[in-house]
């Protein structure tokens, strides 16, 4: 069993009458990439603030690497790196100069510092752009330099806020591969706060779905899909010809079918059990041309939508994103690092 690196026990934070985080219990293991999913205002940023010791919970406790996030915030910051959705660098300095500045804040000097800078620039694919001013960097380049910035202090845990937001497909592919390396090759624990479901699905070992301050589901994509199916949430995508009354009769008689609805050129068959085998057999026996048959449930977007519906919330607009506190949080976190470095 892998060591638990992030542990939250009944973590609760209120702002007046609003409960931003409500009794959060969650364990994240060493070497795991965990995706925290939820709309703007779900409580993700408040959770991160409590993990980094920048706001105190009203109830419960949080631990990172065994350190109490409230009582031992400096120890937490020593082993934790934070990458906001909008990384801030000094625009008139080059990428290399920015890393050199951060390295010195973390106690590195001389040849050791320069070796670390070179190694990190190579790892994130930024060697060729290292001596260009960061004001000329694309968003993807800034995100990759941001990872190098975070790795400068060799953290055991990395917290990322929307790391792939606004990045072109090729840059996204490279960044996702790098994040997987951080966990698989380095053994680092990575917590990603995001609403970009497709990207999260590619790299996360487990995900937690966060709605109105509550963690309403947690597990691997397969586990969440299986849980929904075990509760009688089966949806079959089907396209067959001809689409006549006989087709609808076969579908209704194949099992406990609740709803048959049209979605573009296909039918969605909602049922309380998996009845795809019966449907295939009856369609072929009755001479229908079966052009499409797929069981929904293994896709994170569908899982996300279903859990939102179970929570009584609306999926539409749930991924909308307003201004986040990421940049401000990053500034505070870096400032805390500077204070620590000066001691």
mmCIF file of N, CA, C and O in Angstrom, residues 98-161:
data_model
loop_
_atom_site.group_PDB
_atom_site.id
_atom_site.type_symbol
_atom_site.label_atom_id
_atom_site.label_comp_id
_atom_site.label_asym_id
_atom_site.label_seq_id
_atom_site.Cartn_x
_atom_site.Cartn_y
_atom_site.Cartn_z
ATOM 1 N N UNK A 98 14.848 33.973 -14.522
ATOM 2 C CA UNK A 98 13.756 33.732 -13.587
ATOM 3 C C UNK A 98 14.029 32.498 -12.739
ATOM 4 O O UNK A 98 13.802 32.501 -11.524
ATOM 5 N N UNK A 99 14.517 31.421 -13.369
ATOM 6 C CA UNK A 99 14.835 30.205 -12.618
ATOM 7 C C UNK A 99 15.999 30.444 -11.660
ATOM 8 O O UNK A 99 16.003 29.904 -10.544
ATOM 9 N N UNK A 100 16.953 31.243 -12.088
ATOM 10 C CA UNK A 100 18.104 31.533 -11.220
ATOM 11 C C UNK A 100 17.639 32.274 -9.967
ATOM 12 O O UNK A 100 18.095 31.989 -8.845
ATOM 13 N N UNK A 101 16.707 33.197 -10.158
ATOM 14 C CA UNK A 101 16.166 33.950 -9.025
ATOM 15 C C UNK A 101 15.461 33.018 -8.034
ATOM 16 O O UNK A 101 15.690 33.081 -6.823
ATOM 17 N N UNK A 102 14.622 32.117 -8.566
ATOM 18 C CA UNK A 102 13.897 31.173 -7.710
ATOM 19 C C UNK A 102 14.863 30.221 -7.025
ATOM 20 O O UNK A 102 14.708 29.878 -5.842
ATOM 21 N N UNK A 103 15.891 29.775 -7.754
ATOM 22 C CA UNK A 103 16.883 28.872 -7.166
ATOM 23 C C UNK A 103 17.591 29.495 -5.980
ATOM 24 O O UNK A 103 17.806 28.843 -4.951
ATOM 25 N N UNK A 104 17.932 30.765 -6.111
ATOM 26 C CA UNK A 104 18.606 31.459 -5.002
ATOM 27 C C UNK A 104 17.675 31.617 -3.804
ATOM 28 O O UNK A 104 18.123 31.552 -2.655
ATOM 29 N N UNK A 105 16.378 31.824 -4.075
ATOM 30 C CA UNK A 105 15.412 31.887 -2.973
ATOM 31 C C UNK A 105 15.380 30.582 -2.193
ATOM 32 O O UNK A 105 15.086 30.567 -0.993
ATOM 33 N N UNK A 106 15.688 29.490 -2.902
ATOM 34 C CA UNK A 106 15.653 28.175 -2.268
ATOM 35 C C UNK A 106 17.039 27.691 -1.831
ATOM 36 O O UNK A 106 17.240 26.502 -1.598
ATOM 37 N N UNK A 107 17.982 28.620 -1.737
ATOM 38 C CA UNK A 107 19.276 28.312 -1.145
ATOM 39 C C UNK A 107 20.320 27.731 -2.078
ATOM 40 O O UNK A 107 21.361 27.251 -1.614
ATOM 41 N N UNK A 108 20.075 27.752 -3.402
ATOM 42 C CA UNK A 108 21.051 27.228 -4.361
ATOM 43 C C UNK A 108 21.956 28.354 -4.854
ATOM 44 O O UNK A 108 21.508 29.478 -5.055
ATOM 45 N N UNK A 109 23.211 28.047 -5.061
ATOM 46 C CA UNK A 109 24.180 29.042 -5.533
ATOM 47 C C UNK A 109 25.201 28.387 -6.456
ATOM 48 O O UNK A 109 25.335 27.163 -6.491
ATOM 49 N N UNK A 110 25.905 29.212 -7.207
ATOM 50 C CA UNK A 110 27.067 28.774 -7.975
ATOM 51 C C UNK A 110 26.799 27.682 -8.993
ATOM 52 O O UNK A 110 25.757 27.643 -9.654
ATOM 53 N N UNK A 111 27.777 26.785 -9.100
ATOM 54 C CA UNK A 111 27.728 25.732 -10.115
ATOM 55 C C UNK A 111 26.550 24.780 -9.887
ATOM 56 O O UNK A 111 25.912 24.309 -10.845
ATOM 57 N N UNK A 112 26.225 24.516 -8.641
ATOM 58 C CA UNK A 112 25.092 23.637 -8.344
ATOM 59 C C UNK A 112 23.790 24.222 -8.884
ATOM 60 O O UNK A 112 22.955 23.520 -9.464
ATOM 61 N N UNK A 113 23.619 25.534 -8.733
ATOM 62 C CA UNK A 113 22.429 26.222 -9.229
ATOM 63 C C UNK A 113 22.369 26.146 -10.751
ATOM 64 O O UNK A 113 21.319 25.834 -11.327
ATOM 65 N N UNK A 114 23.498 26.420 -11.418
ATOM 66 C CA UNK A 114 23.506 26.428 -12.879
ATOM 67 C C UNK A 114 23.252 25.029 -13.443
ATOM 68 O O UNK A 114 22.574 24.890 -14.469
ATOM 69 N N UNK A 115 23.770 24.011 -12.785
ATOM 70 C CA UNK A 115 23.498 22.639 -13.241
ATOM 71 C C UNK A 115 22.011 22.311 -13.105
ATOM 72 O O UNK A 115 21.424 21.670 -13.984
ATOM 73 N N UNK A 116 21.424 22.750 -12.017
ATOM 74 C CA UNK A 116 19.996 22.494 -11.806
ATOM 75 C C UNK A 116 19.153 23.204 -12.863
ATOM 76 O O UNK A 116 18.202 22.630 -13.407
ATOM 77 N N UNK A 117 19.514 24.439 -13.167
ATOM 78 C CA UNK A 117 18.782 25.202 -14.179
ATOM 79 C C UNK A 117 18.857 24.506 -15.537
ATOM 80 O O UNK A 117 17.844 24.313 -16.217
ATOM 81 N N UNK A 118 20.060 24.110 -15.931
ATOM 82 C CA UNK A 118 20.237 23.436 -17.226
ATOM 83 C C UNK A 118 19.436 22.140 -17.296
ATOM 84 O O UNK A 118 18.790 21.842 -18.307
ATOM 85 N N UNK A 119 19.487 21.365 -16.222
ATOM 86 C CA UNK A 119 18.788 20.070 -16.197
ATOM 87 C C UNK A 119 17.277 20.268 -16.283
ATOM 88 O O UNK A 119 16.583 19.543 -17.002
ATOM 89 N N UNK A 120 16.760 21.252 -15.554
ATOM 90 C CA UNK A 120 15.318 21.474 -15.541
ATOM 91 C C UNK A 120 14.828 22.038 -16.872
ATOM 92 O O UNK A 120 13.764 21.657 -17.365
ATOM 93 N N UNK A 121 15.605 22.947 -17.463
ATOM 94 C CA UNK A 121 15.230 23.495 -18.770
ATOM 95 C C UNK A 121 15.160 22.389 -19.818
ATOM 96 O O UNK A 121 14.251 22.352 -20.648
ATOM 97 N N UNK A 122 16.115 21.474 -19.759
ATOM 98 C CA UNK A 122 16.104 20.357 -20.703
ATOM 99 C C UNK A 122 14.904 19.443 -20.449
ATOM 100 O O UNK A 122 14.248 18.988 -21.394
ATOM 101 N N UNK A 123 14.599 19.208 -19.198
ATOM 102 C CA UNK A 123 13.507 18.294 -18.876
ATOM 103 C C UNK A 123 12.156 18.809 -19.349
ATOM 104 O O UNK A 123 11.311 18.034 -19.809
ATOM 105 N N UNK A 124 11.942 20.117 -19.250
ATOM 106 C CA UNK A 124 10.642 20.671 -19.657
ATOM 107 C C UNK A 124 10.650 21.151 -21.108
ATOM 108 O O UNK A 124 9.678 21.753 -21.577
ATOM 109 N N UNK A 125 11.740 20.895 -21.827
ATOM 110 C CA UNK A 125 11.806 21.242 -23.247
ATOM 111 C C UNK A 125 11.916 22.725 -23.518
ATOM 112 O O UNK A 125 11.386 23.227 -24.512
ATOM 113 N N UNK A 126 12.645 23.446 -22.650
ATOM 114 C CA UNK A 126 12.743 24.894 -22.799
ATOM 115 C C UNK A 126 14.169 25.385 -22.993
ATOM 116 O O UNK A 126 14.445 26.580 -22.868
ATOM 117 N N UNK A 127 15.089 24.505 -23.320
ATOM 118 C CA UNK A 127 16.497 24.891 -23.460
ATOM 119 C C UNK A 127 16.684 25.960 -24.531
ATOM 120 O O UNK A 127 17.403 26.956 -24.330
ATOM 121 N N UNK A 128 16.053 25.793 -25.687
ATOM 122 C CA UNK A 128 16.251 26.725 -26.792
ATOM 123 C C UNK A 128 15.675 28.110 -26.506
ATOM 124 O O UNK A 128 16.152 29.104 -27.046
ATOM 125 N N UNK A 129 14.644 28.170 -25.661
ATOM 126 C CA UNK A 129 14.015 29.458 -25.354
ATOM 127 C C UNK A 129 14.493 30.035 -24.026
ATOM 128 O O UNK A 129 13.990 31.067 -23.585
ATOM 129 N N UNK A 130 15.477 29.396 -23.415
ATOM 130 C CA UNK A 130 15.886 29.765 -22.057
ATOM 131 C C UNK A 130 16.397 31.190 -21.949
ATOM 132 O O UNK A 130 16.222 31.829 -20.905
ATOM 133 N N UNK A 131 17.002 31.712 -22.997
ATOM 134 C CA UNK A 131 17.613 33.041 -22.917
ATOM 135 C C UNK A 131 16.783 34.114 -23.614
ATOM 136 O O UNK A 131 17.293 35.191 -23.932
ATOM 137 N N UNK A 132 15.500 33.796 -23.829
ATOM 138 C CA UNK A 132 14.555 34.791 -24.325
ATOM 139 C C UNK A 132 13.773 35.355 -23.144
ATOM 140 O O UNK A 132 13.535 34.663 -22.144
ATOM 141 N N UNK A 133 13.357 36.624 -23.250
ATOM 142 C CA UNK A 133 12.557 37.219 -22.182
ATOM 143 C C UNK A 133 11.202 36.519 -22.093
ATOM 144 O O UNK A 133 10.597 36.197 -23.108
ATOM 145 N N UNK A 134 10.732 36.332 -20.877
ATOM 146 C CA UNK A 134 9.477 35.600 -20.690
ATOM 147 C C UNK A 134 8.263 36.384 -21.192
ATOM 148 O O UNK A 134 7.190 35.798 -21.383
ATOM 149 N N UNK A 135 8.414 37.680 -21.434
ATOM 150 C CA UNK A 135 7.316 38.469 -22.009
ATOM 151 C C UNK A 135 6.972 37.984 -23.417
ATOM 152 O O UNK A 135 5.864 38.243 -23.911
ATOM 153 N N UNK A 136 7.911 37.277 -24.055
ATOM 154 C CA UNK A 136 7.690 36.760 -25.404
ATOM 155 C C UNK A 136 7.253 35.299 -25.412
ATOM 156 O O UNK A 136 7.120 34.708 -26.489
ATOM 157 N N UNK A 137 7.043 34.728 -24.246
ATOM 158 C CA UNK A 137 6.661 33.318 -24.162
ATOM 159 C C UNK A 137 5.165 33.141 -24.431
ATOM 160 O O UNK A 137 4.347 33.975 -24.029
ATOM 161 N N UNK A 138 4.818 32.027 -25.060
ATOM 162 C CA UNK A 138 3.424 31.634 -25.192
ATOM 163 C C UNK A 138 2.938 31.091 -23.846
ATOM 164 O O UNK A 138 3.744 30.853 -22.929
ATOM 165 N N UNK A 139 1.631 30.869 -23.743
ATOM 166 C CA UNK A 139 1.089 30.324 -22.496
ATOM 167 C C UNK A 139 1.671 28.945 -22.199
ATOM 168 O O UNK A 139 2.017 28.635 -21.051
ATOM 169 N N UNK A 140 1.779 28.121 -23.227
ATOM 170 C CA UNK A 140 2.332 26.783 -23.032
ATOM 171 C C UNK A 140 3.770 26.825 -22.560
ATOM 172 O O UNK A 140 4.175 26.030 -21.699
ATOM 173 N N UNK A 141 4.572 27.740 -23.096
ATOM 174 C CA UNK A 141 5.964 27.884 -22.679
ATOM 175 C C UNK A 141 6.032 28.334 -21.224
ATOM 176 O O UNK A 141 6.875 27.852 -20.453
ATOM 177 N N UNK A 142 5.134 29.241 -20.848
ATOM 178 C CA UNK A 142 5.125 29.707 -19.456
ATOM 179 C C UNK A 142 4.750 28.567 -18.508
ATOM 180 O O UNK A 142 5.297 28.469 -17.406
ATOM 181 N N UNK A 143 3.808 27.717 -18.933
ATOM 182 C CA UNK A 143 3.424 26.601 -18.081
ATOM 183 C C UNK A 143 4.591 25.630 -17.900
ATOM 184 O O UNK A 143 4.830 25.128 -16.802
ATOM 185 N N UNK A 144 5.317 25.362 -18.978
ATOM 186 C CA UNK A 144 6.464 24.451 -18.866
ATOM 187 C C UNK A 144 7.570 25.069 -18.012
ATOM 188 O O UNK A 144 8.186 24.371 -17.198
ATOM 189 N N UNK A 145 7.816 26.367 -18.190
ATOM 190 C CA UNK A 145 8.801 27.030 -17.330
ATOM 191 C C UNK A 145 8.303 27.039 -15.889
ATOM 192 O O UNK A 145 9.098 26.930 -14.949
ATOM 193 N N UNK A 146 6.986 27.140 -15.724
ATOM 194 C CA UNK A 146 6.411 27.097 -14.382
ATOM 195 C C UNK A 146 6.681 25.772 -13.689
ATOM 196 O O UNK A 146 6.938 25.732 -12.480
ATOM 197 N N UNK A 147 6.628 24.677 -14.443
ATOM 198 C CA UNK A 147 6.943 23.372 -13.858
ATOM 199 C C UNK A 147 8.414 23.320 -13.454
ATOM 200 O O UNK A 147 8.764 22.806 -12.387
ATOM 201 N N UNK A 148 9.294 23.870 -14.306
ATOM 202 C CA UNK A 148 10.717 23.943 -13.943
ATOM 203 C C UNK A 148 10.908 24.773 -12.682
ATOM 204 O O UNK A 148 11.695 24.422 -11.791
ATOM 205 N N UNK A 149 10.162 25.867 -12.586
ATOM 206 C CA UNK A 149 10.192 26.738 -11.407
ATOM 207 C C UNK A 149 9.807 25.948 -10.157
ATOM 208 O O UNK A 149 10.485 26.009 -9.115
ATOM 209 N N UNK A 150 8.704 25.178 -10.259
ATOM 210 C CA UNK A 150 8.233 24.376 -9.136
ATOM 211 C C UNK A 150 9.259 23.312 -8.744
ATOM 212 O O UNK A 150 9.494 23.054 -7.560
ATOM 213 N N UNK A 151 9.880 22.687 -9.749
ATOM 214 C CA UNK A 151 10.828 21.601 -9.482
ATOM 215 C C UNK A 151 12.155 22.088 -8.915
ATOM 216 O O UNK A 151 12.956 21.275 -8.441
ATOM 217 N N UNK A 152 12.385 23.395 -8.954
ATOM 218 C CA UNK A 152 13.660 23.931 -8.478
ATOM 219 C C UNK A 152 13.922 23.568 -7.017
ATOM 220 O O UNK A 152 15.063 23.356 -6.612
ATOM 221 N N UNK A 153 12.875 23.461 -6.218
ATOM 222 C CA UNK A 153 13.092 23.090 -4.811
ATOM 223 C C UNK A 153 12.832 21.600 -4.563
ATOM 224 O O UNK A 153 12.731 21.170 -3.418
ATOM 225 N N UNK A 154 12.682 20.826 -5.659
ATOM 226 C CA UNK A 154 12.548 19.366 -5.576
ATOM 227 C C UNK A 154 11.436 18.947 -4.621
ATOM 228 O O UNK A 154 11.659 18.205 -3.666
ATOM 229 N N UNK A 155 10.188 19.378 -4.893
ATOM 230 C CA UNK A 155 9.088 19.077 -3.980
ATOM 231 C C UNK A 155 8.615 17.631 -4.091
ATOM 232 O O UNK A 155 8.697 17.012 -5.146
ATOM 233 N N UNK A 156 8.090 17.115 -2.994
ATOM 234 C CA UNK A 156 7.495 15.777 -3.009
ATOM 235 C C UNK A 156 6.061 15.810 -3.533
ATOM 236 O O UNK A 156 5.576 14.832 -4.096
ATOM 237 N N UNK A 157 5.401 16.964 -3.325
ATOM 238 C CA UNK A 157 3.999 17.128 -3.728
ATOM 239 C C UNK A 157 3.898 18.356 -4.616
ATOM 240 O O UNK A 157 4.502 19.395 -4.323
ATOM 241 N N UNK A 158 3.129 18.241 -5.710
ATOM 242 C CA UNK A 158 2.904 19.376 -6.598
ATOM 243 C C UNK A 158 1.397 19.570 -6.759
ATOM 244 O O UNK A 158 0.671 18.626 -7.074
ATOM 245 N N UNK A 159 0.943 20.796 -6.537
ATOM 246 C CA UNK A 159 -0.462 21.147 -6.718
ATOM 247 C C UNK A 159 -0.564 22.047 -7.940
ATOM 248 O O UNK A 159 0.106 23.083 -8.017
ATOM 249 N N UNK A 160 -1.405 21.667 -8.907
ATOM 250 C CA UNK A 160 -1.546 22.406 -10.160
ATOM 251 C C UNK A 160 -2.984 22.848 -10.362
ATOM 252 O O UNK A 160 -3.913 22.055 -10.193
ATOM 253 N N UNK A 161 -3.155 24.102 -10.757
ATOM 254 C CA UNK A 161 -4.484 24.644 -11.040
ATOM 255 C C UNK A 161 -4.618 24.845 -12.550
ATOM 256 O O UNK A 161 -3.936 25.690 -13.124
#
